[in-house]
Short mmCIF file of C-alpha atoms in Angstrom, two decimals:
data_model
loop_
_atom_site.label_atom_id
_atom_site.label_comp_id
_atom_site.label_asym_id
_atom_site.label_seq_id
_atom_site.Cartn_x
_atom_site.Cartn_y
_atom_site.Cartn_z
CA UNK A 264 143.89 134.41 60.99
CA UNK A 265 145.05 134.99 64.43
CA UNK A 266 147.68 137.84 65.46
CA UNK A 267 151.14 136.77 64.10
CA UNK A 268 154.08 137.38 66.67
CA UNK A 269 157.67 137.13 65.40
CA UNK A 270 161.01 138.21 66.76
CA UNK A 271 163.36 140.66 65.10
CA UNK A 272 167.04 141.10 66.00
CA UNK A 273 168.83 144.38 65.38
CA UNK A 274 170.54 145.02 62.07
CA UNK A 275 173.20 147.53 63.60
CA UNK A 276 174.24 148.53 66.85
CA UNK A 277 176.41 151.35 68.15
CA UNK A 278 177.42 153.01 71.54
CA UNK A 279 178.04 156.36 72.83
CA UNK A 280 180.97 155.00 74.96
CA UNK A 281 182.10 151.88 72.96
CA UNK A 282 184.70 151.07 75.78
CA UNK A 283 181.75 150.31 78.18
CA UNK A 284 180.59 147.45 76.11
CA UNK A 285 182.41 144.34 75.25
CA UNK A 286 181.55 142.31 72.08
CA UNK A 287 178.83 144.99 71.17
CA UNK A 288 178.42 143.62 67.55
CA UNK A 289 177.18 140.20 68.87
CA UNK A 290 173.81 141.87 69.50
CA UNK A 291 173.14 141.48 65.64
CA UNK A 292 173.97 137.82 65.79
CA UNK A 293 172.08 134.68 66.86
CA UNK A 294 174.43 134.43 70.11
CA UNK A 295 174.46 137.82 71.67
CA UNK A 296 177.00 138.09 74.56
CA UNK A 297 177.89 141.79 75.56
CA UNK A 298 179.88 142.67 78.76
CA UNK A 299 178.60 145.86 80.20
CA UNK A 300 181.64 147.29 81.98
CA UNK A 301 180.71 151.06 82.43
CA UNK A 302 177.94 153.56 81.84
CA UNK A 303 176.67 154.67 78.42
CA UNK A 304 174.03 153.99 75.98
CA UNK A 305 173.55 151.19 73.31
CA UNK A 306 171.51 152.26 70.22
CA UNK A 307 170.10 149.35 68.13
CA UNK A 308 168.62 149.79 64.65
CA UNK A 309 166.14 147.02 63.73
CA UNK A 310 166.24 148.12 60.03
CA UNK A 311 162.50 148.45 59.53
CA UNK A 312 159.66 150.04 61.15
CA UNK A 313 157.58 147.64 63.12
CA UNK A 314 154.63 147.39 65.64
CA UNK A 315 156.59 145.87 68.59
CA UNK A 316 158.04 145.86 71.92
CA UNK A 317 161.59 145.63 72.83
CA UNK A 318 163.42 143.34 75.42
CA UNK A 319 166.72 141.99 76.52
CA UNK A 320 168.09 139.17 78.43
CA UNK A 321 170.40 139.32 81.42
CA UNK A 322 170.99 136.88 84.41
CA UNK A 323 172.96 139.44 86.17
CA UNK A 324 171.69 142.89 85.50
CA UNK A 325 172.24 144.96 88.71
CA UNK A 326 169.47 147.53 87.59
CA UNK A 327 170.24 151.06 87.16
CA UNK A 328 168.97 150.60 83.50
CA UNK A 329 166.61 152.57 81.21
CA UNK A 330 165.24 151.81 77.82
CA UNK A 331 164.01 153.87 75.01
CA UNK A 332 162.31 153.53 71.71
CA UNK A 333 161.69 155.63 68.64
CA UNK A 334 160.72 155.60 64.92
CA UNK A 335 163.73 158.10 64.48
CA UNK A 336 167.39 157.87 65.39
CA UNK A 337 167.00 159.60 68.64
CA UNK A 338 164.89 158.61 71.74
CA UNK A 339 161.21 159.82 71.36
CA UNK A 340 159.92 162.09 73.95
CA UNK A 341 158.03 160.17 76.91
CA UNK A 342 159.37 156.99 75.40
CA UNK A 343 162.16 156.14 78.03
CA UNK A 344 161.50 154.21 81.10
CA UNK A 345 163.06 151.56 83.40
CA UNK A 346 162.24 148.11 81.93
CA UNK A 347 159.95 145.71 83.74
CA UNK A 348 161.63 142.55 84.88
CA UNK A 349 160.23 139.12 84.01
CA UNK A 350 162.63 136.37 85.19
CA UNK A 351 165.84 137.04 83.30
CA UNK A 352 164.17 139.35 80.62
CA UNK A 353 163.83 143.08 80.83
CA UNK A 354 160.97 144.44 78.78
CA UNK A 355 160.23 148.25 77.99
CA UNK A 356 156.33 148.46 78.71
CA UNK A 357 154.98 151.85 77.56
CA UNK A 358 151.38 150.89 77.23
CA UNK A 359 149.05 148.13 78.03
CA UNK A 360 149.18 146.55 74.56
CA UNK A 361 152.89 146.39 75.22
CA UNK A 362 153.76 147.62 71.69
CA UNK A 363 154.48 150.68 69.86
CA UNK A 364 155.86 151.98 66.49
CA UNK A 365 159.72 151.02 66.63
CA UNK A 366 162.67 151.15 64.52
CA UNK A 367 165.33 152.21 66.99
CA UNK A 368 165.71 151.30 70.56
CA UNK A 369 168.25 152.16 73.32
CA UNK A 370 169.73 150.58 76.67
CA UNK A 371 170.85 153.28 78.92
CA UNK A 372 173.21 152.04 81.69
CA UNK A 373 173.91 154.37 84.53
CA UNK A 374 176.62 153.38 87.59
CA UNK A 375 176.63 149.75 86.67
CA UNK A 376 178.98 148.69 89.49
CA UNK A 377 180.42 145.31 88.66
CA UNK A 378 180.40 144.09 85.07
CA UNK A 379 177.25 142.38 83.86
CA UNK A 380 176.03 140.68 80.72
CA UNK A 381 173.38 141.01 77.99
CA UNK A 382 172.68 137.51 76.51
CA UNK A 383 169.80 138.28 74.08
CA UNK A 384 167.81 141.33 72.62
CA UNK A 385 164.89 141.48 70.37
CA UNK A 386 161.77 143.41 69.14
CA UNK A 387 158.77 141.45 69.65
CA UNK A 388 156.71 142.24 66.56
CA UNK A 389 152.82 141.77 66.24
CA UNK A 390 150.97 141.76 62.91
CA UNK A 391 147.54 140.66 61.51
CA UNK A 392 148.29 138.34 58.72
CA UNK A 393 146.47 139.75 55.45
CA UNK A 394 146.53 138.87 51.86
CA UNK A 395 146.61 141.75 49.33
CA UNK A 396 144.29 140.83 46.75
CA UNK A 397 145.07 143.95 44.76
CA UNK A 398 148.07 146.11 43.91
CA UNK A 399 148.89 149.65 42.65
CA UNK A 400 151.40 150.68 40.23
CA UNK A 401 151.94 154.20 38.28
CA UNK A 402 154.60 156.03 36.61
CA UNK A 403 155.12 158.20 39.72
CA UNK A 404 157.35 155.83 41.99
CA UNK A 405 156.26 158.05 45.05
CA UNK A 406 152.69 157.38 44.58
CA UNK A 407 153.26 153.70 44.32
CA UNK A 408 155.16 153.87 47.60
CA UNK A 409 152.48 155.88 49.30
CA UNK A 410 149.89 153.33 48.24
CA UNK A 411 151.84 150.35 49.83
CA UNK A 412 152.72 152.45 52.97
CA UNK A 413 148.91 153.19 53.40
CA UNK A 414 148.04 149.45 53.05
CA UNK A 415 150.76 148.67 55.52
CA UNK A 416 149.34 151.28 57.97
CA UNK A 417 145.93 149.45 57.85
CA UNK A 418 147.71 146.23 58.35
CA UNK A 419 149.47 147.45 61.43
CA UNK A 420 146.32 148.76 62.80
CA UNK A 421 144.39 145.34 62.58
CA UNK A 422 144.56 144.15 66.25
CA UNK A 423 143.58 140.52 67.34
CA UNK A 424 139.86 141.05 67.63
CA UNK A 425 139.19 144.52 66.17
CA UNK A 426 140.17 147.32 63.94
CA UNK A 427 141.87 150.12 65.58
CA UNK A 428 144.96 152.33 65.75
CA UNK A 429 147.82 151.08 67.86
CA UNK A 430 148.10 154.51 69.13
CA UNK A 431 144.25 155.31 69.47
CA UNK A 432 144.19 155.09 73.35
CA UNK A 433 147.36 156.67 74.00
CA UNK A 434 146.77 160.06 72.45
CA UNK A 435 150.39 160.95 71.83
CA UNK A 436 150.11 161.02 67.92
CA UNK A 437 146.37 162.16 67.43
CA UNK A 438 143.29 162.92 69.21
CA UNK A 439 140.18 160.49 68.86
CA UNK A 440 136.93 162.05 68.51
CA UNK A 441 135.03 159.07 66.98
CA UNK A 442 135.38 160.15 63.46
CA UNK A 443 138.05 158.66 61.28
CA UNK A 444 141.30 160.62 61.49
CA UNK A 445 142.43 162.06 58.07
CA UNK A 446 145.43 159.54 57.80
CA UNK A 447 143.20 156.67 58.69
CA UNK A 448 140.61 157.72 56.19
CA UNK A 449 143.50 158.01 53.58
CA UNK A 450 144.68 154.61 54.43
CA UNK A 451 141.26 153.02 54.24
CA UNK A 452 140.84 154.60 50.69
CA UNK A 453 144.15 153.37 49.65
CA UNK A 454 143.69 149.93 50.95
CA UNK A 455 140.21 149.59 49.26
#
């Protein structure tokens, strides 16, 4: 099957300076409409780990904005950058594949000047559809979870036309020497 792409909206949002953002909770709804009145940061929790990129929509964003992502509840090192504008969409682009491991994202506003609006926010997720023909269960719930996380890791590493780690060419999590990384080898054994 071809690469499956789907959109994920935040499950929870918060801000370090709530007075700077009117209607902040609308970012979890189907009709986001936030008025940005001052500086501060919005933290978005998508609720699950996903292979994705993050983008927001605004027709009047004046610039002076940065975005961050992380798999943890604070921005990851080297994962903060000014978003790239595509029409009225602002996308955080950290690598040529456009996606990374994401659970949390931030929009950092500095010196906004006049009020402006955020009318959409999403994680654009990509996954290779797979059918699990087998399953694993044992008396230890942790081992069962490890098996399913390993199977998910393999699934997240299936790119459109090849098998490879989504982080392989980036080197921020592992070094690639041509031999299987121990985590990849464990995932392959668990998946088999």
